[in-house]
Amino acid sequence: MNVNRRVLTLDEFTLQQLRHIPNATGELSGLLRDIGLAAKRVNVEVNKAGLVDILGDAGSVNVQGEDVKKLDIFANDQFTGVLHHGISCAGIGSEELDEFVAFDDTVSCQSKYVCLFDPLDGSGNIDVNVSIGTIFGVYRRVTERGEVASKEDFLQKGTQQVAAGYIIYGSSTMLVYATRRGVNGFTLDPSIGEFTLSHPDIKCPPSGKIYSVNHGNFFQYEEGVRNYINICQNKTKATGGPYTQRYIGSMVADVHRNLIKGGIFMYPGTIDKPKGKLRLMYECNPFAFIVEVAGGKATNGKQRILDIQPTELHQRTPMFIGSKDMMHELESCTGDK
Ligand code: AHG
């Protein structure tokens, strides 16, 4: 058998990566395996979401006599559960929870990493069968191993991420994760129930033809952003266009598409919400890390997303992310870096 011809599973791939890192302990591989397991469980429930009227609505008891949970709560419980029961994670922060959770058992206190995640982003899209996702960022704890993790472990700059990724529950289910070594995508093969390497070494094209923004807020954006959107709308063949506007309202799906095809995604501040909507720790930092490793760029309009010093777990930030050349053109309109 020619083993090189066989498609690698997520576990096989992460273990193979260890061969390149002499001092690696395998803890990050373990954590990614745990996340992959939770993703498969969430995927099963997401696929049944259209059956909610048959199987029972959130808060009710289903035909099997089980309590039905909202999908985002279910997802939160799954990711929290696998990370707690694994041996790599000292605590979690979740978009669904007000405070971070430091695991205080002996094994968890010895663990090397903390994980911040949005268990089900775009959950407003569930009812209409549109792609949704999970987003996560992994940080090496800064407190001593053996202690219970504390706030400083969770409030680290995005530059400190050792890995970040997302799962997209779409026409197929994919897990994409980045370390400093590269970005790789794995598609769930339902026939064997494994994520298998389908998109090795993803690179974000330096330019593209897609811009993604909520046009409904156009007149709430600052002038520079409006100017850039006007440029996007007026692109011709001679200036690298025409551009296409694509906005799903599910960041995982929008950024995933732009990462693969080239494009720019924007969630600017508005007059009503100057800090925008997206959360730095759960949505922006992981995607900024992934897209930068893939060769793209991410800013809040003033500074690099990954350089923002977080002050609170749930803080929001404007977000501009995507292909490098498109980001540069945006910056020439906003006058920012
Ligand atoms: P939610 O999880 O509450 O549905 O929010 C989704 C996020 C993000 O994924 C998406 O890009 C953005 O909100 C869409 O917001 P708007 O509807 O305001 O454009």
mmCIF file of C-alpha atoms in Angstrom, residues 10-327:
data_model
loop_
_atom_site.group_PDB
_atom_site.id
_atom_site.type_symbol
_atom_site.label_atom_id
_atom_site.label_comp_id
_atom_site.label_asym_id
_atom_site.label_seq_id
_atom_site.Cartn_x
_atom_site.Cartn_y
_atom_site.Cartn_z
ATOM 1 C CA LEU A 10 -7.006 15.643 11.300
ATOM 2 C CA ASP A 11 -5.393 13.495 13.998
ATOM 3 C CA GLU A 12 -2.848 12.020 11.607
ATOM 4 C CA PHE A 13 -1.985 15.460 10.273
ATOM 5 C CA THR A 14 -1.488 17.087 13.680
ATOM 6 C CA LEU A 15 0.640 14.143 14.824
ATOM 7 C CA GLN A 16 2.708 14.367 11.651
ATOM 8 C CA GLN A 17 3.299 18.056 12.344
ATOM 9 C CA LEU A 18 4.887 17.092 15.674
ATOM 10 C CA ARG A 19 7.775 15.521 13.770
ATOM 11 C CA HIS A 20 8.885 19.032 12.754
ATOM 12 C CA ILE A 21 8.880 20.370 16.331
ATOM 13 C CA PRO A 22 11.435 18.530 18.452
ATOM 14 C CA ASN A 23 10.198 19.730 21.876
ATOM 15 C CA ALA A 24 6.490 19.373 21.167
ATOM 16 C CA THR A 25 4.491 17.575 23.848
ATOM 17 C CA GLY A 26 1.456 16.789 21.693
ATOM 18 C CA GLU A 27 -0.827 18.872 23.912
ATOM 19 C CA LEU A 28 -1.919 21.170 21.095
ATOM 20 C CA SER A 29 -2.688 18.136 18.919
ATOM 21 C CA GLY A 30 -4.782 16.789 21.770
ATOM 22 C CA LEU A 31 -6.658 20.052 22.079
ATOM 23 C CA LEU A 32 -7.386 20.141 18.350
ATOM 24 C CA ARG A 33 -8.587 16.554 18.502
ATOM 25 C CA ASP A 34 -10.956 17.533 21.347
ATOM 26 C CA ILE A 35 -12.285 20.450 19.292
ATOM 27 C CA GLY A 36 -12.774 18.145 16.298
ATOM 28 C CA LEU A 37 -14.827 15.794 18.451
ATOM 29 C CA ALA A 38 -17.095 18.567 19.730
ATOM 30 C CA ALA A 39 -17.462 19.857 16.163
ATOM 31 C CA LYS A 40 -18.732 16.460 15.002
ATOM 32 C CA ARG A 41 -21.308 16.368 17.778
ATOM 33 C CA VAL A 42 -22.469 19.910 17.012
ATOM 34 C CA ASN A 43 -22.590 19.079 13.305
ATOM 35 C CA VAL A 44 -25.071 16.276 13.966
ATOM 36 C CA GLU A 45 -27.400 18.660 15.801
ATOM 37 C CA VAL A 46 -26.989 21.488 13.266
ATOM 38 C CA ASN A 47 -28.001 19.060 10.506
ATOM 39 C CA LYS A 48 -31.221 18.336 12.406
ATOM 40 C CA ALA A 49 -32.058 22.008 12.962
ATOM 41 C CA GLY A 50 -34.754 22.007 10.258
ATOM 42 C CA LEU A 51 -36.553 19.242 12.137
ATOM 43 C CA VAL A 52 -37.047 21.409 15.185
ATOM 44 C CA ASP A 53 -40.850 21.411 14.828
ATOM 45 C CA ILE A 54 -40.809 17.637 14.730
ATOM 46 C CA LEU A 55 -38.180 16.953 17.349
ATOM 47 C CA GLY A 56 -39.162 19.760 19.705
ATOM 48 C CA ASP A 57 -38.292 23.448 20.128
ATOM 49 C CA ALA A 58 -35.665 24.779 22.525
ATOM 50 C CA GLY A 59 -36.934 24.671 26.085
ATOM 51 C CA SER A 60 -39.366 21.851 25.374
ATOM 52 C CA VAL A 61 -39.125 18.093 25.913
ATOM 53 C CA ASN A 62 -38.687 16.097 22.709
ATOM 54 C CA VAL A 63 -40.399 12.878 21.680
ATOM 55 C CA GLN A 64 -37.673 10.834 23.356
ATOM 56 C CA GLY A 65 -38.407 12.666 26.593
ATOM 57 C CA GLU A 66 -35.120 14.648 26.466
ATOM 58 C CA ASP A 67 -34.818 18.368 27.223
ATOM 59 C CA VAL A 68 -34.186 20.296 24.015
ATOM 60 C CA LYS A 69 -31.526 22.988 24.313
ATOM 61 C CA LYS A 70 -30.966 25.968 22.066
ATOM 62 C CA LEU A 71 -28.285 25.024 19.565
ATOM 63 C CA ASP A 72 -25.845 27.691 20.701
ATOM 64 C CA ILE A 73 -26.144 26.497 24.306
ATOM 65 C CA PHE A 74 -25.723 22.906 23.132
ATOM 66 C CA ALA A 75 -22.600 23.892 21.178
ATOM 67 C CA ASN A 76 -21.215 25.802 24.129
ATOM 68 C CA ASP A 77 -21.705 22.778 26.387
ATOM 69 C CA GLN A 78 -20.011 20.462 23.886
ATOM 70 C CA PHE A 79 -16.897 22.582 23.390
ATOM 71 C CA THR A 80 -16.615 23.357 27.099
ATOM 72 C CA GLY A 81 -17.113 19.664 27.943
ATOM 73 C CA VAL A 82 -14.443 18.233 25.622
ATOM 74 C CA LEU A 83 -11.913 20.865 26.615
ATOM 75 C CA HIS A 84 -12.552 20.253 30.299
ATOM 76 C CA HIS A 85 -12.298 16.488 29.973
ATOM 77 C CA GLY A 86 -9.165 16.658 27.803
ATOM 78 C CA ILE A 87 -5.709 17.196 29.237
ATOM 79 C CA SER A 88 -4.597 20.275 27.292
ATOM 80 C CA CYS A 89 -6.850 23.094 28.406
ATOM 81 C CA ALA A 90 -6.702 25.012 31.695
ATOM 82 C CA GLY A 91 -9.839 27.038 31.036
ATOM 83 C CA ILE A 92 -12.148 28.587 28.491
ATOM 84 C CA GLY A 93 -13.794 31.857 27.585
ATOM 85 C CA SER A 94 -16.983 31.665 25.550
ATOM 86 C CA GLU A 95 -19.154 34.187 23.807
ATOM 87 C CA GLU A 96 -22.063 32.435 25.515
ATOM 88 C CA LEU A 97 -20.746 32.929 29.055
ATOM 89 C CA ASP A 98 -20.410 36.159 31.030
ATOM 90 C CA GLU A 99 -17.118 35.145 32.678
ATOM 91 C CA PHE A 100 -14.201 32.888 31.776
ATOM 92 C CA VAL A 101 -14.191 29.408 33.308
ATOM 93 C CA ALA A 102 -10.925 28.190 34.860
ATOM 94 C CA PHE A 103 -10.978 24.419 35.342
ATOM 95 C CA ASP A 104 -9.809 23.752 38.893
ATOM 96 C CA ASP A 105 -9.134 19.990 38.854
ATOM 97 C CA THR A 106 -5.520 18.820 39.148
ATOM 98 C CA VAL A 107 -5.101 17.750 35.504
ATOM 99 C CA SER A 108 -6.534 20.966 34.079
ATOM 100 C CA CYS A 109 -4.388 23.117 36.373
ATOM 101 C CA GLN A 110 -1.324 21.425 34.846
ATOM 102 C CA SER A 111 -2.544 22.141 31.311
ATOM 103 C CA LYS A 112 -0.672 24.437 29.007
ATOM 104 C CA TYR A 113 -3.391 26.251 27.062
ATOM 105 C CA VAL A 114 -6.550 28.280 27.388
ATOM 106 C CA CYS A 115 -9.128 28.479 24.628
ATOM 107 C CA LEU A 116 -11.532 31.263 23.701
ATOM 108 C CA PHE A 117 -14.411 30.478 21.373
ATOM 109 C CA ASP A 118 -17.693 31.491 19.850
ATOM 110 C CA PRO A 119 -19.532 28.147 19.906
ATOM 111 C CA LEU A 120 -22.088 29.005 17.219
ATOM 112 C CA ASP A 121 -21.512 32.196 15.287
ATOM 113 C CA GLY A 122 -24.265 33.408 12.969
ATOM 114 C CA SER A 123 -26.863 31.535 14.979
ATOM 115 C CA GLY A 124 -29.505 33.964 13.712
ATOM 116 C CA ASN A 125 -29.142 32.075 10.413
ATOM 117 C CA ILE A 126 -30.037 28.632 11.790
ATOM 118 C CA ASP A 127 -33.759 28.958 11.159
ATOM 119 C CA VAL A 128 -33.195 29.684 7.464
ATOM 120 C CA ASN A 129 -30.668 26.938 6.777
ATOM 121 C CA VAL A 130 -27.704 29.223 6.114
ATOM 122 C CA SER A 131 -24.123 28.262 6.996
ATOM 123 C CA ILE A 132 -23.038 28.924 10.567
ATOM 124 C CA GLY A 133 -19.803 28.222 12.377
ATOM 125 C CA THR A 134 -17.641 27.856 15.455
ATOM 126 C CA ILE A 135 -14.561 30.072 15.928
ATOM 127 C CA PHE A 136 -11.697 29.447 18.373
ATOM 128 C CA GLY A 137 -8.345 30.866 19.465
ATOM 129 C CA VAL A 138 -5.776 29.041 21.580
ATOM 130 C CA TYR A 139 -3.287 30.810 23.859
ATOM 131 C CA ARG A 140 -0.419 29.475 25.940
ATOM 132 C CA ARG A 141 -1.227 30.373 29.546
ATOM 133 C CA VAL A 142 0.993 33.004 31.155
ATOM 134 C CA THR A 143 0.429 31.880 34.751
ATOM 135 C CA GLU A 144 2.428 28.989 36.194
ATOM 136 C CA ARG A 145 1.282 25.480 35.397
ATOM 137 C CA GLY A 146 -0.179 23.887 38.507
ATOM 138 C CA GLU A 147 -2.161 27.012 39.365
ATOM 139 C CA VAL A 148 -5.770 27.650 38.441
ATOM 140 C CA ALA A 149 -5.781 29.814 35.288
ATOM 141 C CA SER A 150 -6.609 33.462 35.852
ATOM 142 C CA LYS A 151 -7.804 36.574 34.005
ATOM 143 C CA GLU A 152 -4.378 37.428 32.533
ATOM 144 C CA ASP A 153 -4.341 34.068 30.728
ATOM 145 C CA PHE A 154 -7.525 35.013 28.909
ATOM 146 C CA LEU A 155 -6.825 38.691 28.198
ATOM 147 C CA GLN A 156 -3.831 38.266 25.919
ATOM 148 C CA LYS A 157 -3.226 40.039 22.634
ATOM 149 C CA GLY A 158 -4.112 38.118 19.488
ATOM 150 C CA THR A 159 -0.413 37.940 18.592
ATOM 151 C CA GLN A 160 -0.038 35.481 21.465
ATOM 152 C CA GLN A 161 -2.309 32.878 19.866
ATOM 153 C CA VAL A 162 -0.525 29.606 19.158
ATOM 154 C CA ALA A 163 -3.381 28.362 17.014
ATOM 155 C CA ALA A 164 -6.755 29.547 15.812
ATOM 156 C CA GLY A 165 -9.451 28.028 13.689
ATOM 157 C CA TYR A 166 -13.060 27.687 12.737
ATOM 158 C CA ILE A 167 -15.581 25.064 11.809
ATOM 159 C CA ILE A 168 -18.077 25.861 9.076
ATOM 160 C CA TYR A 169 -21.320 23.896 9.069
ATOM 161 C CA GLY A 170 -22.181 24.417 5.416
ATOM 162 C CA SER A 171 -22.817 22.404 2.263
ATOM 163 C CA SER A 172 -20.068 20.279 3.748
ATOM 164 C CA THR A 173 -18.606 20.643 7.213
ATOM 165 C CA MET A 174 -15.040 21.890 7.383
ATOM 166 C CA LEU A 175 -12.523 22.528 10.121
ATOM 167 C CA VAL A 176 -9.814 25.026 9.220
ATOM 168 C CA TYR A 177 -7.002 25.786 11.628
ATOM 169 C CA ALA A 178 -3.820 27.813 11.586
ATOM 170 C CA THR A 179 -0.591 27.661 13.506
ATOM 171 C CA ARG A 180 2.398 29.815 12.635
ATOM 172 C CA ARG A 181 3.426 27.003 10.294
ATOM 173 C CA GLY A 182 0.394 27.456 8.004
ATOM 174 C CA VAL A 183 -3.342 27.179 7.473
ATOM 175 C CA ASN A 184 -4.922 23.834 6.630
ATOM 176 C CA GLY A 185 -8.518 22.827 5.960
ATOM 177 C CA PHE A 186 -10.186 19.489 6.702
ATOM 178 C CA THR A 187 -13.537 18.387 5.334
ATOM 179 C CA LEU A 188 -15.710 16.045 7.372
ATOM 180 C CA ASP A 189 -16.059 12.752 5.517
ATOM 181 C CA PRO A 190 -19.428 11.501 6.784
ATOM 182 C CA SER A 191 -18.705 7.961 5.600
ATOM 183 C CA ILE A 192 -15.936 7.544 8.182
ATOM 184 C CA GLY A 193 -16.834 10.372 10.560
ATOM 185 C CA GLU A 194 -13.386 11.962 10.267
ATOM 186 C CA PHE A 195 -12.106 15.384 9.258
ATOM 187 C CA THR A 196 -9.758 14.730 6.333
ATOM 188 C CA LEU A 197 -7.176 17.063 4.837
ATOM 189 C CA SER A 198 -8.841 18.662 1.804
ATOM 190 C CA HIS A 199 -7.304 22.163 1.653
ATOM 191 C CA PRO A 200 -3.565 21.940 2.475
ATOM 192 C CA ASP A 201 -1.557 25.121 3.013
ATOM 193 C CA ILE A 202 -4.307 27.658 2.320
ATOM 194 C CA LYS A 203 -3.072 31.024 1.008
ATOM 195 C CA CYS A 204 -5.282 34.094 0.806
ATOM 196 C CA PRO A 205 -4.960 35.507 -2.750
ATOM 197 C CA PRO A 206 -3.351 38.993 -2.581
ATOM 198 C CA SER A 207 -6.365 40.424 -4.357
ATOM 199 C CA GLY A 208 -9.900 39.410 -5.225
ATOM 200 C CA LYS A 209 -13.192 40.694 -6.568
ATOM 201 C CA ILE A 210 -15.478 40.172 -3.577
ATOM 202 C CA TYR A 211 -16.354 42.742 -0.947
ATOM 203 C CA SER A 212 -18.545 41.824 2.003
ATOM 204 C CA VAL A 213 -20.276 44.438 4.123
ATOM 205 C CA ASN A 214 -23.746 45.163 5.460
ATOM 206 C CA HIS A 215 -24.958 47.765 2.963
ATOM 207 C CA GLY A 216 -27.984 48.474 5.139
ATOM 208 C CA ASN A 217 -25.688 50.437 7.456
ATOM 209 C CA PHE A 218 -24.000 52.402 4.642
ATOM 210 C CA PHE A 219 -24.991 55.873 5.826
ATOM 211 C CA GLN A 220 -23.860 55.026 9.360
ATOM 212 C CA TYR A 221 -20.281 54.356 8.295
ATOM 213 C CA GLU A 222 -17.540 56.961 8.454
ATOM 214 C CA GLU A 223 -16.701 58.825 5.248
ATOM 215 C CA GLY A 224 -13.505 56.883 4.418
ATOM 216 C CA VAL A 225 -15.350 53.558 4.565
ATOM 217 C CA ARG A 226 -18.178 54.931 2.417
ATOM 218 C CA ASN A 227 -15.595 56.154 -0.094
ATOM 219 C CA TYR A 228 -14.017 52.715 -0.259
ATOM 220 C CA ILE A 229 -17.416 51.060 -0.799
ATOM 221 C CA ASN A 230 -18.023 53.523 -3.634
ATOM 222 C CA ILE A 231 -14.709 52.489 -5.172
ATOM 223 C CA CYS A 232 -15.748 48.823 -4.901
ATOM 224 C CA GLN A 233 -19.027 49.597 -6.663
ATOM 225 C CA ASN A 234 -17.302 51.473 -9.466
ATOM 226 C CA LYS A 235 -14.521 48.999 -10.256
ATOM 227 C CA THR A 236 -14.138 48.296 -13.956
ATOM 228 C CA LYS A 237 -12.088 45.747 -15.803
ATOM 229 C CA ALA A 238 -9.358 48.379 -16.181
ATOM 230 C CA THR A 239 -9.161 48.861 -12.388
ATOM 231 C CA GLY A 240 -9.262 45.170 -11.414
ATOM 232 C CA GLY A 241 -13.045 44.787 -11.332
ATOM 233 C CA PRO A 242 -15.885 44.551 -11.599
ATOM 234 C CA TYR A 243 -16.351 43.577 -7.965
ATOM 235 C CA THR A 244 -19.126 41.434 -6.555
ATOM 236 C CA GLN A 245 -20.852 42.153 -3.250
ATOM 237 C CA ARG A 246 -21.427 39.029 -1.132
ATOM 238 C CA TYR A 247 -22.665 39.200 2.454
ATOM 239 C CA ILE A 248 -24.174 36.213 4.201
ATOM 240 C CA GLY A 249 -24.341 37.694 7.698
ATOM 241 C CA SER A 250 -22.455 34.712 9.032
ATOM 242 C CA MET A 251 -18.860 35.784 9.487
ATOM 243 C CA VAL A 252 -17.450 32.268 9.270
ATOM 244 C CA ALA A 253 -19.001 31.743 5.855
ATOM 245 C CA ASP A 254 -18.128 35.217 4.569
ATOM 246 C CA VAL A 255 -14.491 35.142 5.678
ATOM 247 C CA HIS A 256 -14.022 31.495 4.651
ATOM 248 C CA ARG A 257 -15.148 32.297 1.102
ATOM 249 C CA ASN A 258 -12.958 35.402 0.894
ATOM 250 C CA LEU A 259 -9.978 33.517 2.322
ATOM 251 C CA ILE A 260 -10.232 30.926 -0.436
ATOM 252 C CA LYS A 261 -11.245 33.177 -3.338
ATOM 253 C CA GLY A 262 -9.729 36.511 -2.338
ATOM 254 C CA GLY A 263 -11.817 39.383 -1.032
ATOM 255 C CA ILE A 264 -12.411 41.811 1.805
ATOM 256 C CA PHE A 265 -14.856 41.567 4.719
ATOM 257 C CA MET A 266 -15.801 44.655 6.709
ATOM 258 C CA TYR A 267 -17.789 45.209 9.854
ATOM 259 C CA PRO A 268 -17.126 48.896 10.526
ATOM 260 C CA GLY A 269 -18.274 50.935 13.497
ATOM 261 C CA THR A 270 -21.544 52.804 12.981
ATOM 262 C CA ILE A 271 -22.931 56.040 14.409
ATOM 263 C CA ASP A 272 -25.077 53.958 16.781
ATOM 264 C CA LYS A 273 -22.365 51.403 17.573
ATOM 265 C CA PRO A 274 -18.905 52.983 17.095
ATOM 266 C CA LYS A 275 -17.210 49.728 18.118
ATOM 267 C CA GLY A 276 -19.238 47.673 15.654
ATOM 268 C CA LYS A 277 -20.697 44.313 16.565
ATOM 269 C CA LEU A 278 -17.956 41.719 16.408
ATOM 270 C CA ARG A 279 -16.117 40.475 19.489
ATOM 271 C CA LEU A 280 -12.361 40.837 19.626
ATOM 272 C CA MET A 281 -11.611 37.659 21.578
ATOM 273 C CA TYR A 282 -14.045 35.238 19.952
ATOM 274 C CA GLU A 283 -14.383 36.397 16.353
ATOM 275 C CA CYS A 284 -11.767 38.969 15.342
ATOM 276 C CA ASN A 285 -8.550 37.634 16.899
ATOM 277 C CA PRO A 286 -8.919 34.063 15.607
ATOM 278 C CA PHE A 287 -9.765 35.227 12.091
ATOM 279 C CA ALA A 288 -7.028 37.879 12.096
ATOM 280 C CA PHE A 289 -4.497 35.185 13.044
ATOM 281 C CA ILE A 290 -5.708 32.757 10.362
ATOM 282 C CA VAL A 291 -5.858 35.355 7.589
ATOM 283 C CA GLU A 292 -2.448 36.831 8.468
ATOM 284 C CA VAL A 293 -0.817 33.389 8.453
ATOM 285 C CA ALA A 294 -2.447 32.880 5.030
ATOM 286 C CA GLY A 295 -0.887 36.132 3.777
ATOM 287 C CA GLY A 296 -3.785 38.576 4.291
ATOM 288 C CA LYS A 297 -4.342 41.448 6.684
ATOM 289 C CA ALA A 298 -6.751 42.447 9.479
ATOM 290 C CA THR A 299 -7.211 45.810 11.195
ATOM 291 C CA ASN A 300 -9.791 47.733 13.182
ATOM 292 C CA GLY A 301 -9.265 50.676 10.815
ATOM 293 C CA LYS A 302 -6.598 52.172 13.072
ATOM 294 C CA GLN A 303 -4.359 49.317 14.102
ATOM 295 C CA ARG A 304 -3.665 45.662 13.518
ATOM 296 C CA ILE A 305 -6.335 43.547 15.228
ATOM 297 C CA LEU A 306 -3.709 41.212 16.700
ATOM 298 C CA ASP A 307 -1.949 44.135 18.459
ATOM 299 C CA ILE A 308 -5.013 45.288 20.408
ATOM 300 C CA GLN A 309 -4.526 44.835 24.154
ATOM 301 C CA PRO A 310 -7.826 43.422 25.387
ATOM 302 C CA THR A 311 -9.265 44.924 28.561
ATOM 303 C CA GLU A 312 -12.420 42.840 28.806
ATOM 304 C CA LEU A 313 -13.476 39.436 27.530
ATOM 305 C CA HIS A 314 -16.490 40.578 25.550
ATOM 306 C CA GLN A 315 -15.120 43.779 24.032
ATOM 307 C CA ARG A 316 -16.155 44.662 20.514
ATOM 308 C CA THR A 317 -14.121 46.144 17.695
ATOM 309 C CA PRO A 318 -14.620 47.289 14.114
ATOM 310 C CA MET A 319 -13.095 44.748 11.743
ATOM 311 C CA PHE A 320 -11.595 44.919 8.247
ATOM 312 C CA ILE A 321 -10.035 41.719 6.993
ATOM 313 C CA GLY A 322 -8.963 40.101 3.774
ATOM 314 C CA SER A 323 -6.660 40.164 0.788
ATOM 315 C CA LYS A 324 -3.606 42.347 1.248
ATOM 316 C CA ASP A 325 -3.965 44.605 -1.808
ATOM 317 C CA MET A 326 -7.662 45.243 -1.110
ATOM 318 C CA MET A 327 -6.842 46.121 2.498
#
